[in-house]
Short mmCIF file of C-alpha atoms in Angstrom, two decimals:
data_model
loop_
_atom_site.label_atom_id
_atom_site.label_comp_id
_atom_site.label_asym_id
_atom_site.label_seq_id
_atom_site.Cartn_x
_atom_site.Cartn_y
_atom_site.Cartn_z
CA MET A 1034 15.06 -3.02 -2.80
CA ILE A 1035 13.71 -3.39 0.57
CA TYR A 1036 11.42 -0.26 2.19
CA ASN A 1037 10.79 0.47 5.86
CA GLY A 1038 7.43 2.07 6.32
CA ILE A 1039 6.15 3.30 9.48
CA PHE A 1040 1.81 2.66 10.32
CA LEU A 1041 0.10 4.78 13.16
CA GLY A 1042 -3.47 3.40 13.53
CA LEU A 1043 -6.12 1.07 14.77
CA THR A 1044 -5.54 -2.85 15.64
CA THR A 1045 -8.20 -4.95 16.19
CA VAL A 1046 -9.05 -8.99 16.61
CA ASP A 1047 -11.42 -9.60 14.04
CA ILE A 1048 -13.40 -12.83 14.16
CA ILE A 1049 -14.97 -13.49 10.73
CA HIS A 1050 -17.18 -15.91 10.11
CA TYR A 1051 -17.96 -17.10 6.42
CA VAL A 1052 -21.79 -17.96 5.82
CA PRO A 1053 -23.31 -18.87 2.56
CA ARG A 1054 -25.82 -15.46 2.64
CA PHE A 1055 -26.24 -13.45 5.63
CA PRO A 1056 -28.85 -14.64 8.54
CA GLY A 1057 -32.41 -13.27 8.84
CA VAL A 1058 -33.88 -11.72 11.58
CA ASN A 1059 -33.31 -14.26 14.64
CA GLU A 1060 -31.79 -16.79 12.74
CA LYS A 1061 -29.33 -19.14 13.79
CA LEU A 1062 -26.60 -19.78 10.61
CA LYS A 1063 -23.85 -22.17 10.95
CA ASN A 1064 -20.63 -20.92 9.31
CA GLU A 1065 -18.67 -22.93 6.82
CA ARG A 1066 -15.44 -21.11 7.54
CA LEU A 1067 -14.10 -19.17 10.54
CA LEU A 1068 -10.77 -17.25 10.75
CA SER A 1069 -9.18 -14.82 12.83
CA TYR A 1070 -6.62 -12.18 12.39
CA ALA A 1071 -5.41 -8.82 13.53
CA GLY A 1072 -7.01 -6.22 11.57
CA GLY A 1073 -7.69 -2.67 11.51
CA PRO A 1074 -7.05 -0.31 8.50
CA ALA A 1075 -3.15 0.98 9.70
CA THR A 1076 -2.58 -3.10 10.70
CA ASN A 1077 -3.73 -4.68 7.70
CA ALA A 1078 -1.79 -1.93 5.63
CA ALA A 1079 1.33 -2.51 7.52
CA VAL A 1080 0.80 -6.46 7.24
CA ALA A 1081 0.41 -5.74 3.40
CA PHE A 1082 3.64 -3.40 3.21
CA ALA A 1083 5.59 -6.18 4.82
CA GLY A 1084 3.86 -9.16 2.25
CA LEU A 1085 5.64 -6.89 -0.39
CA GLY A 1086 9.12 -8.23 0.71
CA ASN A 1087 9.71 -4.55 3.35
CA THR A 1088 9.95 -3.86 6.95
CA SER A 1089 7.07 -2.42 8.57
CA THR A 1090 6.94 -0.79 12.39
CA LEU A 1091 3.24 -0.51 13.63
CA ILE A 1092 2.46 2.40 16.25
CA THR A 1093 -0.72 1.08 17.98
CA GLY A 1094 -2.57 0.41 21.05
CA ILE A 1095 -3.23 -3.38 22.24
CA GLY A 1096 -2.35 -4.04 26.09
CA ASN A 1097 -2.02 -7.57 27.86
CA HIS A 1098 -5.04 -9.27 27.65
CA PRO A 1099 -4.74 -12.90 26.16
CA GLY A 1100 -6.50 -11.35 22.94
CA GLY A 1101 -3.69 -8.70 22.62
CA VAL A 1102 -1.16 -11.54 22.88
CA TYR A 1103 -2.49 -13.54 20.12
CA ILE A 1104 -2.50 -10.45 17.74
CA LYS A 1105 0.66 -9.44 18.82
CA ASN A 1106 2.01 -12.97 17.87
CA GLU A 1107 0.00 -13.28 14.86
CA LEU A 1108 1.82 -10.05 13.45
CA SER A 1109 4.90 -11.03 14.36
CA ASP A 1110 4.28 -13.61 11.91
CA TRP A 1111 3.65 -11.81 9.18
CA GLY A 1112 6.84 -9.52 9.92
CA VAL A 1113 5.43 -6.29 11.43
CA ASP A 1114 7.14 -4.97 14.73
CA VAL A 1115 4.49 -3.91 16.56
CA LYS A 1116 5.00 -0.75 19.24
CA ASP A 1117 2.02 -0.94 21.66
CA TYR A 1118 1.38 2.47 23.43
CA THR A 1119 -2.00 1.88 24.65
CA SER A 1120 -2.39 3.73 27.65
CA GLN A 1121 -5.29 1.33 28.90
CA PRO A 1122 -2.73 -1.56 28.94
CA GLU A 1123 -5.36 -3.93 30.82
CA ARG A 1124 -8.45 -3.07 28.76
CA PRO A 1125 -9.22 -6.20 26.32
CA PRO A 1126 -8.43 -5.10 22.65
CA ILE A 1127 -11.00 -3.85 20.14
CA MET A 1128 -12.83 -7.06 19.32
CA ALA A 1129 -14.56 -7.30 15.61
CA SER A 1130 -17.00 -9.59 14.45
CA ILE A 1131 -17.22 -10.11 11.00
CA ILE A 1132 -19.84 -11.81 8.60
CA VAL A 1133 -19.07 -12.16 5.04
CA ASP A 1134 -21.44 -13.96 2.24
CA LEU A 1135 -19.31 -16.12 0.28
CA SER A 1136 -21.85 -15.79 -2.56
CA ASN A 1137 -20.48 -12.41 -3.22
CA GLY A 1138 -17.71 -11.42 -0.91
CA ASN A 1139 -20.22 -8.84 0.83
CA ARG A 1140 -19.62 -8.19 4.64
CA MET A 1141 -21.19 -7.30 7.83
CA VAL A 1142 -18.73 -5.81 10.83
CA VAL A 1143 -19.90 -5.16 14.16
CA TYR A 1144 -16.77 -3.78 16.80
CA SER A 1145 -16.38 -2.41 20.06
CA ASN A 1146 -16.29 1.55 20.67
CA THR A 1147 -12.81 3.08 19.74
CA ASP A 1148 -13.53 6.67 20.83
CA THR A 1149 -12.12 5.77 24.38
CA ARG A 1150 -8.72 4.67 23.35
CA ARG A 1151 -5.78 6.65 24.19
CA LEU A 1152 -2.07 6.07 23.32
CA LYS A 1153 0.84 7.08 25.42
CA ARG A 1154 2.50 10.66 24.62
CA ASP A 1155 5.74 9.03 24.07
CA ALA A 1156 3.93 7.31 21.02
CA SER A 1157 4.97 9.83 18.91
CA ASN A 1158 8.52 9.57 19.37
CA GLU A 1159 10.82 10.79 16.90
CA THR A 1160 13.10 8.27 16.96
CA LEU A 1161 10.35 5.50 15.67
CA LEU A 1162 11.12 7.85 12.48
CA GLU A 1163 14.69 6.92 11.74
CA ASN A 1164 15.36 5.35 8.51
CA LYS A 1165 12.01 5.33 7.79
CA ASP A 1166 10.90 5.89 3.96
CA ILE A 1167 7.16 6.46 4.15
CA LEU A 1168 4.18 6.94 6.76
CA MET A 1169 0.96 5.94 6.76
CA LEU A 1170 -1.98 6.84 9.14
CA ASP A 1171 -5.42 5.73 9.41
CA GLY A 1172 -7.10 8.66 11.54
CA HIS A 1173 -7.47 7.08 14.51
CA TYR A 1174 -5.37 8.00 17.61
CA MET A 1175 -5.50 11.77 16.43
CA GLU A 1176 -3.27 13.50 18.95
CA GLN A 1177 -0.11 10.92 18.14
CA ALA A 1178 -1.21 11.43 14.41
CA VAL A 1179 -0.52 14.84 14.60
CA LEU A 1180 2.63 14.88 16.27
CA VAL A 1181 4.21 11.74 14.26
CA ALA A 1182 3.27 13.78 10.93
CA GLU A 1183 4.54 17.18 12.07
CA LYS A 1184 8.01 15.01 13.00
CA ALA A 1185 7.45 13.07 9.65
CA ARG A 1186 7.28 16.27 7.66
CA THR A 1187 10.70 17.81 9.26
CA LEU A 1188 12.57 14.78 7.95
CA HIS A 1189 10.80 14.79 4.54
CA ILE A 1190 9.28 11.52 5.09
CA PRO A 1191 5.64 11.10 2.37
CA ILE A 1192 2.93 11.07 4.39
CA VAL A 1193 -0.04 8.50 3.39
CA LEU A 1194 -3.89 9.25 4.87
CA ASP A 1195 -6.22 6.24 4.61
CA GLY A 1196 -9.23 8.23 4.35
CA GLY A 1197 -12.30 5.55 5.33
CA SER A 1198 -14.29 8.19 7.13
CA TRP A 1199 -14.06 11.33 8.79
CA LYS A 1200 -12.73 11.28 12.40
CA GLU A 1201 -13.11 14.20 14.67
CA GLY A 1202 -10.44 16.77 14.68
CA GLU A 1203 -8.83 15.54 11.03
CA GLU A 1204 -8.67 18.81 9.72
CA ALA A 1205 -5.60 19.12 12.00
CA LEU A 1206 -3.95 16.38 10.27
CA LEU A 1207 -4.64 17.27 6.37
CA PRO A 1208 -1.77 19.88 6.27
CA PHE A 1209 0.95 17.34 6.58
CA ILE A 1210 -0.61 14.71 4.13
CA ASP A 1211 1.11 14.18 0.92
CA PHE A 1212 -1.23 11.35 -0.38
CA ALA A 1213 -5.03 11.37 0.40
CA ILE A 1214 -6.52 7.76 -0.58
CA CYS A 1215 -10.00 7.92 0.53
CA SER A 1216 -13.11 5.68 0.50
CA ALA A 1217 -16.72 6.41 -1.23
CA ASP A 1218 -17.72 6.88 2.60
CA PHE A 1219 -15.32 9.65 3.33
CA PHE A 1220 -17.24 12.86 3.65
CA PRO A 1221 -15.77 15.71 5.74
CA PRO A 1222 -17.83 18.49 6.99
CA GLU A 1223 -20.37 20.17 4.97
CA CYS A 1224 -18.97 17.54 1.70
CA ASN A 1225 -21.99 15.79 0.20
CA ASP A 1226 -20.59 14.66 -2.60
CA GLN A 1227 -17.05 13.60 -4.42
CA GLU A 1228 -16.22 17.03 -6.06
CA ALA A 1229 -16.75 18.15 -2.34
CA VAL A 1230 -14.44 16.04 -0.84
CA ILE A 1231 -11.69 16.72 -3.43
CA ARG A 1232 -12.03 20.52 -2.88
CA PHE A 1233 -12.02 20.15 0.88
CA LEU A 1234 -8.78 18.15 0.57
CA GLN A 1235 -7.27 20.44 -2.09
CA ASN A 1236 -8.18 23.68 0.02
CA HIS A 1237 -6.21 21.72 2.85
CA GLY A 1238 -3.22 21.60 0.66
CA ILE A 1239 -3.24 18.06 -0.86
CA GLN A 1240 -2.61 17.88 -4.18
CA LYS A 1241 -2.70 13.81 -4.71
CA ILE A 1242 -6.03 12.61 -4.04
CA ALA A 1243 -7.45 9.28 -4.87
CA ILE A 1244 -11.16 8.05 -4.10
CA THR A 1245 -11.96 4.07 -4.33
CA ARG A 1246 -14.84 3.06 -5.20
CA GLY A 1247 -15.27 -0.78 -4.61
CA ALA A 1248 -15.02 -2.50 -8.27
CA ASP A 1249 -16.06 0.81 -10.01
CA PRO A 1250 -12.90 2.89 -11.72
CA VAL A 1251 -10.54 4.80 -8.95
CA VAL A 1252 -11.09 8.49 -8.99
CA VAL A 1253 -7.46 9.95 -9.22
CA VAL A 1254 -6.44 13.78 -8.71
CA ASP A 1255 -3.08 15.20 -9.39
CA LYS A 1256 -3.19 18.63 -8.79
CA SER A 1257 -5.53 20.04 -11.41
CA GLU A 1258 -5.70 16.87 -13.92
CA LYS A 1259 -8.37 14.33 -12.61
CA THR A 1260 -8.91 10.85 -14.42
CA GLU A 1261 -10.01 7.61 -13.53
CA ILE A 1262 -8.18 4.06 -13.32
CA PRO A 1263 -10.45 0.90 -13.75
CA VAL A 1264 -10.25 -2.13 -11.26
CA MET A 1265 -9.40 -5.13 -12.57
CA ASP A 1266 -12.67 -7.27 -12.62
CA VAL A 1267 -12.53 -10.35 -10.36
CA LYS A 1268 -15.03 -12.47 -8.94
CA PRO A 1269 -14.88 -11.40 -5.20
CA MET A 1270 -14.70 -14.18 -2.47
CA ASP A 1271 -14.08 -12.13 0.38
CA THR A 1272 -13.61 -7.96 0.10
CA LEU A 1273 -12.67 -7.72 3.77
CA GLY A 1274 -9.98 -5.47 4.00
CA ALA A 1275 -9.22 -4.84 0.48
CA GLY A 1276 -9.16 -1.25 1.26
CA ASP A 1277 -6.71 -1.35 3.76
CA ILE A 1278 -4.47 -3.79 1.39
CA PHE A 1279 -4.78 -1.28 -0.86
CA HIS A 1280 -2.96 1.46 1.22
CA GLY A 1281 -0.17 -0.94 2.13
CA ALA A 1282 0.73 -1.62 -1.23
CA PHE A 1283 0.16 1.99 -2.48
CA CYS A 1284 3.33 2.77 0.19
CA HIS A 1285 5.31 0.09 -1.40
CA PHE A 1286 4.84 1.31 -5.00
CA ILE A 1287 4.83 4.91 -4.69
CA LEU A 1288 8.66 4.48 -3.48
CA GLN A 1289 9.66 3.24 -6.75
CA HIS A 1290 6.85 4.20 -9.30
CA ASP A 1291 5.08 7.42 -10.42
CA TYR A 1292 1.73 8.22 -8.91
CA LEU A 1293 -0.50 6.78 -11.33
CA THR A 1294 1.05 3.71 -11.67
CA SER A 1295 1.56 3.32 -7.88
CA ILE A 1296 -2.62 3.77 -7.40
CA ALA A 1297 -2.93 1.34 -10.39
CA ARG A 1298 -0.67 -1.49 -8.89
CA ALA A 1299 -2.15 -1.08 -5.86
CA ALA A 1300 -5.57 -1.82 -7.17
CA GLU A 1301 -4.22 -4.54 -8.97
CA ILE A 1302 -3.54 -6.40 -5.33
CA ALA A 1303 -6.44 -5.12 -3.46
CA SER A 1304 -8.58 -6.77 -6.55
CA LEU A 1305 -6.16 -10.12 -6.06
CA SER A 1306 -6.90 -9.90 -2.25
CA CYS A 1307 -10.32 -10.23 -3.04
CA THR A 1308 -10.53 -13.81 -4.85
CA SER A 1309 -9.46 -15.67 -1.41
CA LEU A 1310 -10.39 -15.78 2.23
CA GLY A 1311 -8.84 -13.52 4.68
CA THR A 1312 -6.88 -10.79 4.62
CA ARG A 1313 -3.55 -12.61 4.16
CA SER A 1314 -4.02 -15.41 1.81
CA TRP A 1315 -2.92 -13.42 -1.03
CA ILE A 1316 0.47 -12.54 0.10
CA GLU A 1317 1.15 -16.79 0.35
CA GLN A 1318 0.65 -16.68 -3.31
CA GLU A 1319 3.69 -15.86 -4.93
CA ARG A 1320 2.56 -14.93 -8.34
CA PHE A 1321 0.32 -11.99 -6.65
CA ILE A 1322 3.79 -10.78 -5.29
#
């Protein structure tokens, strides 16, 4: 079955250098490979959702800069319908420079400031939600995210939060969230550990919570029940975007499976994505799909 997903959040131009090791201070190091993709949490999730055979709509801000045109075309090639609502169309898109250590798959990321980026108000147009099966938000463009979440709730569309890191004003979004899938770096105000994060989210009405921890088991909370789901043991080549891919895969599986199964299947896809370079290669390997 083909599902229709809508994703609202950040889009970047990712320029990825693959090196045998991280460079030292003041060192020049020749890369072994260079890739470039559209990136960002919601964007990579939208690509993953489309890669699993669905239709993806992405609400984001990109603009008319040549770099923006490039990533719009790249996303179209992967089956993502981009709705560009930037309020600053002449500004360059958000750029991210990424270095991946080929010896272990670890990466370093430097990116341009996202704080001043805004979307037009009509990015929350209710018609964008017509015939959609699921909504995913990454916490960026908070004003529009809250408006879209409010409308999705009235339409009984399940809402997934990618909690990569805490964003200012995010507490306004939490009452609309059905599934909060957070990284180990997600710390709301006055939360210093995992248990505090879970309590905080539960106090805001979220009953289904997952915390991903890299290669360690995923902590999964369903109301009062807490469990851990093991992560597939793989030799990582590139961990870039694995969390984003997890979210996109979860949006696919939760529309056909129960909660725990969906987390486990999403973790499998995310792990397999780490065994190849870049955030797209796993899609081209049919056995992963």
